[in-house]
């Protein structure tokens, strides 16, 4: 078996905590739907590993003081090393003062690293973002089908990476078109990919490096209202260099990384309906999106998050998105120069009308009617002394509200209203939900 950490597998090996004073211990590493977990056993409560889990009041005198596991731990077995990053102790079971086993959970696993390098603050991160390649309109292979003679056919595929796309942000963002070939006994599969890369001169925390990747994912969600995912695939530290036996230094290495909960990629579709097109907004539009995503986070986060809510009620999605609409109206008023107090005192209807000022020319429905019905539904939802709105009214208010926010983002990034209106009319969210018979 190669050095892999496949979902549903368990590996037995040794634990290295980079502390020479602790004893050797045999552990189990597994990856489940819940995350990446390390099972750490101990013989009695005098073990330093027991102190990672058990409070001082529940151990015998002389036991090591309560502590936390190192944020990085190394697992080793015959298949190779796995560096676990972001380690925290959570849950254990034991007999009274005797043997026990605790669970250490990691946020990421990095393959083939043996040194105690600080991968909690890497210099580079690569991710694969579902839907990004098709949105950029790039491809890394071409094909042709020919029929040399009757009864024969020929297929020619040429895989060649196209040019990189660079976005001048901090840290710099790069889109790297590439391809991957998977082989099996009876098939060959070529994957058409774009790698999203952030690389910094100085070490940064994961969130800082991943922020632009997640923002890109959110832009794709807004553009076509699909639950896209961003999956980290490789990580790099500048001091993790590949030096050959002859002394040749090949520089820092990209290491394979596995996230605890990577998410489920949505199924492929033959045609994607985008409100926002890369060929229209370009690099300048992308730069503006990163600024907009940060400045309007309190407005966009609640709305985007509703796309990832499954099997919930109409009340839930409206209650989740409502604060986002309130925040968007407020932030637009603040951007115009109103004070915090003045902007904060405006009613929900006033804030929705302010949003309509920007988006109404592009909407495929009457904006005033949307504002009125949304105010009624949302306020009735918030106040228990009012009659609860009908589920069909709540789901349609949420549907149109999301479409309004998506339209606002598209216009903010440079999409023309004349081009946006027919796209909104054809968007699946433009269709009203009807009550069941």
GROMACS .gro file of N, CA, C and O in nm, residues 58-172:
model
  460
   58UNK      N    1  -0.861   1.356   3.862
   58UNK     CA    2  -0.901   1.217   3.838
   58UNK      C    3  -0.780   1.125   3.819
   58UNK      O    4  -0.795   1.015   3.768
   59UNK      N    5  -0.662   1.170   3.863
   59UNK     CA    6  -0.543   1.087   3.852
   59UNK      C    7  -0.474   1.077   3.987
   59UNK      O    8  -0.490   1.161   4.075
   60UNK      N    9  -0.395   0.972   4.002
   60UNK     CA   10  -0.328   0.946   4.129
   60UNK      C   11  -0.214   1.045   4.152
   60UNK      O   12  -0.162   1.104   4.056
   61UNK      N   13  -0.173   1.064   4.279
   61UNK     CA   14  -0.063   1.156   4.308
   61UNK      C   15   0.065   1.117   4.234
   61UNK      O   16   0.094   0.999   4.215
   62UNK      N   17   0.138   1.218   4.191
   62UNK     CA   18   0.264   1.194   4.121
   62UNK      C   19   0.251   1.185   3.970
   62UNK      O   20   0.352   1.179   3.899
   63UNK      N   21   0.126   1.184   3.920
   63UNK     CA   22   0.106   1.178   3.774
   63UNK      C   23   0.145   1.311   3.711
   63UNK      O   24   0.136   1.416   3.776
   64UNK      N   25   0.190   1.310   3.588
   64UNK     CA   26   0.225   1.436   3.520
   64UNK      C   27   0.107   1.532   3.519
   64UNK      O   28  -0.009   1.491   3.512
   65UNK      N   29   0.137   1.660   3.528
   65UNK     CA   30   0.031   1.761   3.531
   65UNK      C   31  -0.045   1.762   3.399
   65UNK      O   32   0.006   1.722   3.294
   66UNK      N   33  -0.171   1.806   3.410
   66UNK     CA   34  -0.256   1.815   3.290
   66UNK      C   35  -0.186   1.899   3.183
   66UNK      O   36  -0.130   2.004   3.210
   67UNK      N   37  -0.191   1.851   3.060
   67UNK     CA   38  -0.126   1.921   2.950
   67UNK      C   39  -0.210   1.903   2.824
   67UNK      O   40  -0.315   1.839   2.826
   68UNK      N   41  -0.164   1.961   2.716
   68UNK     CA   42  -0.229   1.945   2.586
   68UNK      C   43  -0.133   1.875   2.491
   68UNK      O   44  -0.012   1.890   2.504
   69UNK      N   45  -0.186   1.798   2.397
   69UNK     CA   46  -0.096   1.737   2.299
   69UNK      C   47  -0.032   1.845   2.213
   69UNK      O   48  -0.090   1.953   2.193
   70UNK      N   49   0.088   1.821   2.162
   70UNK     CA   50   0.149   1.918   2.070
   70UNK      C   51   0.057   1.943   1.952
   70UNK      O   52  -0.019   1.854   1.911
   71UNK      N   53   0.064   2.061   1.897
   71UNK     CA   54  -0.021   2.093   1.782
   71UNK      C   55   0.018   2.014   1.659
   71UNK      O   56  -0.059   2.001   1.566
   72UNK      N   57   0.142   1.958   1.659
   72UNK     CA   58   0.185   1.871   1.551
   72UNK      C   59   0.235   1.739   1.608
   72UNK      O   60   0.311   1.736   1.706
   73UNK      N   61   0.190   1.629   1.549
   73UNK     CA   62   0.233   1.495   1.588
   73UNK      C   63   0.268   1.418   1.461
   73UNK      O   64   0.207   1.439   1.355
   74UNK      N   65   0.364   1.329   1.474
   74UNK     CA   66   0.408   1.250   1.358
   74UNK      C   67   0.369   1.104   1.377
   74UNK      O   68   0.398   1.044   1.481
   75UNK      N   69   0.302   1.048   1.278
   75UNK     CA   70   0.267   0.906   1.275
   75UNK      C   71   0.360   0.838   1.175
   75UNK      O   72   0.382   0.887   1.064
   76UNK      N   73   0.412   0.720   1.213
   76UNK     CA   74   0.501   0.646   1.125
   76UNK      C   75   0.462   0.499   1.122
   76UNK      O   76   0.435   0.438   1.226
   77UNK      N   77   0.457   0.441   1.002
   77UNK     CA   78   0.441   0.297   0.987
   77UNK      C   79   0.519   0.254   0.862
   77UNK      O   80   0.594   0.335   0.804
   78UNK      N   81   0.501   0.131   0.820
   78UNK     CA   82   0.580   0.079   0.708
   78UNK      C   83   0.545   0.143   0.574
   78UNK      O   84   0.619   0.128   0.477
   79UNK      N   85   0.434   0.215   0.568
   79UNK     CA   86   0.394   0.279   0.444
   79UNK      C   87   0.446   0.421   0.431
   79UNK      O   88   0.442   0.479   0.323
   80UNK      N   89   0.494   0.479   0.542
   80UNK     CA   90   0.551   0.613   0.536
   80UNK      C   91   0.503   0.701   0.649
   80UNK      O   92   0.410   0.665   0.724
   81UNK      N   93   0.561   0.819   0.661
   81UNK     CA   94   0.523   0.911   0.769
   81UNK      C   95   0.405   1.000   0.732
   81UNK      O   96   0.383   1.034   0.615
   82UNK      N   97   0.328   1.037   0.834
   82UNK     CA   98   0.216   1.129   0.818
   82UNK      C   99   0.226   1.232   0.930
   82UNK      O  100   0.219   1.197   1.048
   83UNK      N  101   0.244   1.359   0.894
   83UNK     CA  102   0.249   1.465   0.993
   83UNK      C  103   0.108   1.518   1.016
   83UNK      O  104   0.040   1.561   0.921
   84UNK      N  105   0.064   1.514   1.140
   84UNK     CA  106  -0.070   1.560   1.176
   84UNK      C  107  -0.061   1.702   1.230
   84UNK      O  108   0.017   1.730   1.322
   85UNK      N  109  -0.140   1.792   1.173
   85UNK     CA  110  -0.134   1.934   1.205
   85UNK      C  111  -0.265   1.979   1.269
   85UNK      O  112  -0.373   1.932   1.232
   86UNK      N  113  -0.255   2.071   1.364
   86UNK     CA  114  -0.374   2.121   1.433
   86UNK      C  115  -0.434   2.018   1.526
   86UNK      O  116  -0.556   2.000   1.527
   87UNK      N  117  -0.351   1.953   1.606
   87UNK     CA  118  -0.397   1.843   1.691
   87UNK      C  119  -0.462   1.894   1.820
   87UNK      O  120  -0.410   1.984   1.885
   88UNK      N  121  -0.575   1.833   1.855
   88UNK     CA  122  -0.644   1.863   1.980
   88UNK      C  123  -0.697   1.733   2.039
   88UNK      O  124  -0.735   1.641   1.966
   89UNK      N  125  -0.697   1.725   2.172
   89UNK     CA  126  -0.748   1.606   2.241
   89UNK      C  127  -0.898   1.621   2.262
   89UNK      O  128  -0.946   1.728   2.302
   90UNK      N  129  -0.972   1.514   2.235
   90UNK     CA  130  -1.118   1.519   2.252
   90UNK      C  131  -1.171   1.378   2.271
   90UNK      O  132  -1.182   1.302   2.175
   91UNK      N  133  -1.204   1.344   2.397
   91UNK     CA  134  -1.266   1.216   2.425
   91UNK      C  135  -1.167   1.107   2.462
   91UNK      O  136  -1.060   1.096   2.403
   92UNK      N  137  -1.204   1.027   2.563
   92UNK     CA  138  -1.121   0.914   2.605
   92UNK      C  139  -1.207   0.816   2.683
   92UNK      O  140  -1.319   0.848   2.725
   93UNK      N  141  -1.155   0.696   2.701
   93UNK     CA  142  -1.218   0.599   2.790
   93UNK      C  143  -1.107   0.524   2.863
   93UNK      O  144  -0.997   0.504   2.809
   94UNK      N  145  -1.134   0.479   2.987
   94UNK     CA  146  -1.030   0.413   3.068
   94UNK      C  147  -1.095   0.341   3.185
   94UNK      O  148  -1.211   0.364   3.220
   95UNK      N  149  -1.017   0.250   3.243
   95UNK     CA  150  -1.055   0.191   3.371
   95UNK      C  151  -1.000   0.280   3.482
   95UNK      O  152  -0.911   0.362   3.457
   96UNK      N  153  -1.049   0.267   3.603
   96UNK     CA  154  -1.008   0.353   3.712
   96UNK      C  155  -0.858   0.344   3.735
   96UNK      O  156  -0.805   0.239   3.772
   97UNK      N  157  -0.787   0.452   3.709
   97UNK     CA  158  -0.642   0.466   3.728
   97UNK      C  159  -0.560   0.369   3.643
   97UNK      O  160  -0.440   0.355   3.661
   98UNK      N  161  -0.625   0.299   3.549
   98UNK     CA  162  -0.554   0.198   3.472
   98UNK      C  163  -0.545   0.231   3.325
   98UNK      O  164  -0.539   0.349   3.287
   99UNK      N  165  -0.547   0.128   3.239
   99UNK     CA  166  -0.532   0.150   3.095
   99UNK      C  167  -0.644   0.238   3.039
   99UNK      O  168  -0.757   0.238   3.089
  100UNK      N  169  -0.610   0.310   2.934
  100UNK     CA  170  -0.708   0.394   2.869
  100UNK      C  171  -0.666   0.426   2.726
  100UNK      O  172  -0.555   0.394   2.684
  101UNK      N  173  -0.756   0.486   2.654
  101UNK     CA  174  -0.729   0.527   2.516
  101UNK      C  175  -0.797   0.662   2.492
  101UNK      O  176  -0.914   0.679   2.526
  102UNK      N  177  -0.723   0.754   2.435
  102UNK     CA  178  -0.777   0.886   2.404
  102UNK      C  179  -0.774   0.915   2.255
  102UNK      O  180  -0.699   0.851   2.180
  103UNK      N  181  -0.855   1.010   2.212
  103UNK     CA  182  -0.863   1.048   2.071
  103UNK      C  183  -0.802   1.186   2.051
  103UNK      O  184  -0.840   1.282   2.119
  104UNK      N  185  -0.708   1.193   1.958
  104UNK     CA  186  -0.651   1.320   1.915
  104UNK      C  187  -0.700   1.345   1.772
  104UNK      O  188  -0.683   1.260   1.684
  105UNK      N  189  -0.759   1.461   1.751
  105UNK     CA  190  -0.813   1.496   1.620
  105UNK      C  191  -0.723   1.599   1.554
  105UNK      O  192  -0.673   1.691   1.619
  106UNK      N  193  -0.700   1.583   1.424
  106UNK     CA  194  -0.614   1.674   1.349
  106UNK      C  195  -0.696   1.744   1.241
  106UNK      O  196  -0.788   1.686   1.184
  107UNK      N  197  -0.661   1.869   1.213
  107UNK     CA  198  -0.730   1.942   1.107
  107UNK      C  199  -0.676   1.903   0.969
  107UNK      O  200  -0.750   1.907   0.870
  108UNK      N  201  -0.547   1.866   0.961
  108UNK     CA  202  -0.486   1.829   0.833
  108UNK      C  203  -0.383   1.719   0.856
  108UNK      O  204  -0.323   1.709   0.963
  109UNK      N  205  -0.364   1.638   0.753
  109UNK     CA  206  -0.257   1.537   0.753
  109UNK      C  207  -0.169   1.564   0.631
  109UNK      O  208  -0.219   1.580   0.519
  110UNK      N  209  -0.038   1.571   0.654
  110UNK     CA  210   0.057   1.600   0.547
  110UNK      C  211   0.145   1.476   0.529
  110UNK      O  212   0.209   1.429   0.623
  111UNK      N  213   0.149   1.424   0.408
  111UNK     CA  214   0.216   1.298   0.380
  111UNK      C  215   0.365   1.318   0.356
  111UNK      O  216   0.408   1.418   0.299
  112UNK      N  217   0.443   1.218   0.404
  112UNK     CA  218   0.586   1.205   0.373
  112UNK      C  219   0.674   1.312   0.438
  112UNK      O  220   0.786   1.336   0.393
  113UNK      N  221   0.627   1.374   0.545
  113UNK     CA  222   0.709   1.469   0.620
  113UNK      C  223   0.760   1.399   0.745
  113UNK      O  224   0.683   1.337   0.818
  114UNK      N  225   0.890   1.408   0.771
  114UNK     CA  226   0.949   1.345   0.889
  114UNK      C  227   1.002   1.448   0.989
  114UNK      O  228   1.011   1.420   1.108
  115UNK      N  229   1.041   1.565   0.942
  115UNK     CA  230   1.099   1.667   1.031
  115UNK      C  231   0.990   1.746   1.102
  115UNK      O  232   0.878   1.760   1.051
  116UNK      N  233   1.028   1.800   1.215
  116UNK     CA  234   0.934   1.880   1.294
  116UNK      C  235   0.933   2.024   1.243
  116UNK      O  236   0.972   2.119   1.311
  117UNK      N  237   0.888   2.041   1.119
  117UNK     CA  238   0.875   2.173   1.059
  117UNK      C  239   0.737   2.228   1.090
  117UNK      O  240   0.639   2.153   1.097
  118UNK      N  241   0.728   2.358   1.107
  118UNK     CA  242   0.602   2.419   1.151
  118UNK      C  243   0.505   2.434   1.034
  118UNK      O  244   0.494   2.541   0.975
  119UNK      N  245   0.434   2.327   1.004
  119UNK     CA  246   0.336   2.332   0.896
  119UNK      C  247   0.204   2.394   0.941
  119UNK      O  248   0.108   2.399   0.864
  120UNK      N  249   0.198   2.442   1.065
  120UNK     CA  250   0.083   2.522   1.104
  120UNK      C  251   0.089   2.661   1.041
  120UNK      O  252  -0.013   2.729   1.029
  121UNK      N  253   0.208   2.701   1.001
  121UNK     CA  254   0.226   2.830   0.933
  121UNK      C  255   0.308   2.806   0.806
  121UNK      O  256   0.428   2.832   0.802
  122UNK      N  257   0.245   2.755   0.701
  122UNK     CA  258   0.317   2.727   0.576
  122UNK      C  259   0.341   2.854   0.495
  122UNK      O  260   0.291   2.963   0.528
  123UNK      N  261   0.418   2.839   0.389
  123UNK     CA  262   0.445   2.948   0.296
  123UNK      C  263   0.358   2.940   0.170
  123UNK      O  264   0.347   3.039   0.097
  124UNK      N  265   0.300   2.823   0.144
  124UNK     CA  266   0.222   2.808   0.024
  124UNK      C  267   0.111   2.707   0.041
  124UNK      O  268   0.122   2.612   0.120
  125UNK      N  269   0.003   2.727  -0.034
  125UNK     CA  270  -0.111   2.636  -0.029
  125UNK      C  271  -0.169   2.622  -0.169
  125UNK      O  272  -0.183   2.720  -0.242
  126UNK      N  273  -0.202   2.499  -0.205
  126UNK     CA  274  -0.270   2.471  -0.331
  126UNK      C  275  -0.404   2.405  -0.303
  126UNK      O  276  -0.414   2.320  -0.214
  127UNK      N  277  -0.504   2.443  -0.382
  127UNK     CA  278  -0.638   2.386  -0.367
  127UNK      C  279  -0.696   2.356  -0.504
  127UNK      O  280  -0.654   2.414  -0.605
  128UNK      N  281  -0.794   2.266  -0.505
  128UNK     CA  282  -0.877   2.244  -0.622
  128UNK      C  283  -1.017   2.292  -0.587
  128UNK      O  284  -1.076   2.246  -0.490
  129UNK      N  285  -1.069   2.385  -0.668
  129UNK     CA  286  -1.200   2.445  -0.643
  129UNK      C  287  -1.295   2.396  -0.751
  129UNK      O  288  -1.272   2.420  -0.870
  130UNK      N  289  -1.398   2.328  -0.711
  130UNK     CA  290  -1.491   2.272  -0.809
  130UNK      C  291  -1.555   2.385  -0.890
  130UNK      O  292  -1.595   2.487  -0.836
  131UNK      N  293  -1.562   2.364  -1.020
  131UNK     CA  294  -1.625   2.463  -1.108
  131UNK      C  295  -1.533   2.574  -1.154
  131UNK      O  296  -1.570   2.652  -1.243
  132UNK      N  297  -1.412   2.586  -1.096
  132UNK     CA  298  -1.324   2.698  -1.130
  132UNK      C  299  -1.273   2.688  -1.273
  132UNK      O  300  -1.269   2.788  -1.346
  133UNK      N  301  -1.232   2.569  -1.315
  133UNK     CA  302  -1.172   2.556  -1.448
  133UNK      C  303  -1.271   2.597  -1.557
  133UNK      O  304  -1.238   2.674  -1.649
  134UNK      N  305  -1.394   2.546  -1.548
  134UNK     CA  306  -1.491   2.579  -1.652
  134UNK      C  307  -1.527   2.727  -1.648
  134UNK      O  308  -1.553   2.788  -1.752
  135UNK      N  309  -1.530   2.788  -1.528
  135UNK     CA  310  -1.560   2.931  -1.518
  135UNK      C  311  -1.451   3.015  -1.582
  135UNK      O  312  -1.479   3.115  -1.650
  136UNK      N  313  -1.325   2.974  -1.564
  136UNK     CA  314  -1.214   3.046  -1.626
  136UNK      C  315  -1.209   3.023  -1.778
  136UNK      O  316  -1.150   3.103  -1.851
  137UNK      N  317  -1.268   2.913  -1.823
  137UNK     CA  318  -1.270   2.885  -1.966
  137UNK      C  319  -1.138   2.834  -2.020
  137UNK      O  320  -1.106   2.858  -2.136
  138UNK      N  321  -1.061   2.762  -1.937
  138UNK     CA  322  -0.932   2.708  -1.981
  138UNK      C  323  -0.939   2.556  -1.986
  138UNK      O  324  -1.020   2.494  -1.917
  139UNK      N  325  -0.854   2.497  -2.069
  139UNK     CA  326  -0.848   2.352  -2.079
  139UNK      C  327  -0.703   2.311  -2.103
  139UNK      O  328  -0.624   2.388  -2.158
  140UNK      N  329  -0.670   2.190  -2.060
  140UNK     CA  330  -0.534   2.140  -2.075
  140UNK      C  331  -0.525   2.021  -2.168
  140UNK      O  332  -0.421   1.954  -2.172
  141UNK      N  333  -0.633   1.989  -2.239
  141UNK     CA  334  -0.619   1.886  -2.342
  141UNK      C  335  -0.720   1.909  -2.455
  141UNK      O  336  -0.824   1.971  -2.437
  142UNK      N  337  -0.682   1.860  -2.570
  142UNK     CA  338  -0.766   1.866  -2.688
  142UNK      C  339  -0.776   1.726  -2.747
  142UNK      O  340  -0.691   1.640  -2.720
  143UNK      N  341  -0.876   1.703  -2.829
  143UNK     CA  342  -0.894   1.571  -2.888
  143UNK      C  343  -0.951   1.579  -3.028
  143UNK      O  344  -1.015   1.677  -3.066
  144UNK      N  345  -0.922   1.477  -3.105
  144UNK     CA  346  -0.978   1.468  -3.240
  144UNK      C  347  -1.015   1.322  -3.268
  144UNK      O  348  -0.947   1.230  -3.222
  145UNK      N  349  -1.122   1.304  -3.343
  145UNK     CA  350  -1.174   1.171  -3.375
  145UNK      C  351  -1.165   1.153  -3.527
  145UNK      O  352  -1.210   1.239  -3.603
  146UNK      N  353  -1.107   1.042  -3.570
  146UNK     CA  354  -1.087   1.020  -3.712
  146UNK      C  355  -1.129   0.878  -3.749
  146UNK      O  356  -1.135   0.789  -3.663
  147UNK      N  357  -1.159   0.859  -3.878
  147UNK     CA  358  -1.196   0.728  -3.930
  147UNK      C  359  -1.104   0.696  -4.048
  147UNK      O  360  -1.133   0.733  -4.163
  148UNK      N  361  -0.989   0.631  -4.021
  148UNK     CA  362  -0.890   0.605  -4.127
  148UNK      C  363  -0.948   0.526  -4.243
  148UNK      O  364  -0.917   0.551  -4.359
  149UNK      N  365  -1.030   0.429  -4.212
  149UNK     CA  366  -1.096   0.351  -4.318
  149UNK      C  367  -1.220   0.286  -4.261
  149UNK      O  368  -1.244   0.290  -4.139
  150UNK      N  369  -1.297   0.226  -4.345
  150UNK     CA  370  -1.424   0.166  -4.303
  150UNK      C  371  -1.399   0.062  -4.194
  150UNK      O  372  -1.311  -0.024  -4.207
  151UNK      N  373  -1.474   0.074  -4.085
  151UNK     CA  374  -1.462  -0.022  -3.977
  151UNK      C  375  -1.356   0.014  -3.874
  151UNK      O  376  -1.339  -0.058  -3.775
  152UNK      N  377  -1.283   0.123  -3.896
  152UNK     CA  378  -1.180   0.165  -3.800
  152UNK      C  379  -1.208   0.308  -3.756
  152UNK      O  380  -1.261   0.389  -3.832
  153UNK      N  381  -1.169   0.337  -3.633
  153UNK     CA  382  -1.175   0.476  -3.587
  153UNK      C  383  -1.055   0.505  -3.499
  153UNK      O  384  -0.996   0.414  -3.439
  154UNK      N  385  -1.017   0.629  -3.494
  154UNK     CA  386  -0.897   0.671  -3.422
  154UNK      C  387  -0.928   0.792  -3.336
  154UNK      O  388  -0.993   0.887  -3.382
  155UNK      N  389  -0.884   0.788  -3.211
  155UNK     CA  390  -0.903   0.900  -3.119
  155UNK      C  391  -0.765   0.950  -3.074
  155UNK      O  392  -0.685   0.872  -3.024
  156UNK      N  393  -0.740   1.078  -3.093
  156UNK     CA  394  -0.613   1.138  -3.052
  156UNK      C  395  -0.639   1.244  -2.947
  156UNK      O  396  -0.718   1.336  -2.968
  157UNK      N  397  -0.574   1.228  -2.831
  157UNK     CA  398  -0.584   1.326  -2.724
  157UNK      C  399  -0.447   1.386  -2.698
  157UNK      O  400  -0.348   1.313  -2.688
  158UNK      N  401  -0.441   1.516  -2.687
  158UNK     CA  402  -0.316   1.586  -2.657
  158UNK      C  403  -0.336   1.662  -2.526
  158UNK      O  404  -0.421   1.752  -2.518
  159UNK      N  405  -0.259   1.625  -2.425
  159UNK     CA  406  -0.266   1.691  -2.294
  159UNK      C  407  -0.147   1.785  -2.280
  159UNK      O  408  -0.032   1.743  -2.285
  160UNK      N  409  -0.176   1.912  -2.262
  160UNK     CA  410  -0.070   2.013  -2.249
  160UNK      C  411  -0.124   2.128  -2.165
  160UNK      O  412  -0.227   2.188  -2.198
  161UNK      N  413  -0.053   2.159  -2.058
  161UNK     CA  414  -0.098   2.265  -1.968
  161UNK      C  415  -0.097   2.400  -2.040
  161UNK      O  416  -0.001   2.433  -2.111
  162UNK      N  417  -0.203   2.477  -2.021
  162UNK     CA  418  -0.208   2.611  -2.080
  162UNK      C  419  -0.146   2.713  -1.986
  162UNK      O  420  -0.096   2.679  -1.878
  163UNK      N  421  -0.147   2.838  -2.026
  163UNK     CA  422  -0.076   2.942  -1.951
  163UNK      C  423  -0.140   2.969  -1.815
  163UNK      O  424  -0.262   2.959  -1.799
  164UNK      N  425  -0.056   3.005  -1.719
  164UNK     CA  426  -0.104   3.039  -1.586
  164UNK      C  427  -0.173   3.175  -1.587
  164UNK      O  428  -0.146   3.260  -1.673
  165UNK      N  429  -0.262   3.195  -1.492
  165UNK     CA  430  -0.329   3.323  -1.471
  165UNK      C  431  -0.291   3.373  -1.333
  165UNK      O  432  -0.304   3.300  -1.234
  166UNK      N  433  -0.241   3.496  -1.325
  166UNK     CA  434  -0.193   3.550  -1.198
  166UNK      C  435  -0.280   3.668  -1.157
  166UNK      O  436  -0.311   3.757  -1.238
  167UNK      N  437  -0.321   3.668  -1.030
  167UNK     CA  438  -0.399   3.778  -0.974
  167UNK      C  439  -0.313   3.846  -0.868
  167UNK      O  440  -0.268   3.782  -0.772
  168UNK      N  441  -0.291   3.975  -0.884
  168UNK     CA  442  -0.202   4.050  -0.795
  168UNK      C  443  -0.276   4.091  -0.668
  168UNK      O  444  -0.330   4.200  -0.656
  169UNK      N  445  -0.280   3.997  -0.573
  169UNK     CA  446  -0.337   4.023  -0.441
  169UNK      C  447  -0.233   3.982  -0.338
  169UNK      O  448  -0.122   3.940  -0.372
  170UNK      N  449  -0.266   3.992  -0.211
  170UNK     CA  450  -0.173   3.956  -0.104
  170UNK      C  451  -0.232   3.844  -0.020
  170UNK      O  452  -0.334   3.864   0.048
  171UNK      N  453  -0.170   3.723  -0.020
  171UNK     CA  454  -0.055   3.685  -0.102
  171UNK      C  455  -0.096   3.663  -0.248
  171UNK      O  456  -0.214   3.642  -0.277
  172UNK      N  457   0.001   3.668  -0.341
  172UNK     CA  458  -0.031   3.651  -0.483
  172UNK      C  459  -0.106   3.521  -0.509
  172UNK      O  460  -0.077   3.417  -0.448
   0.00000   0.00000   0.00000
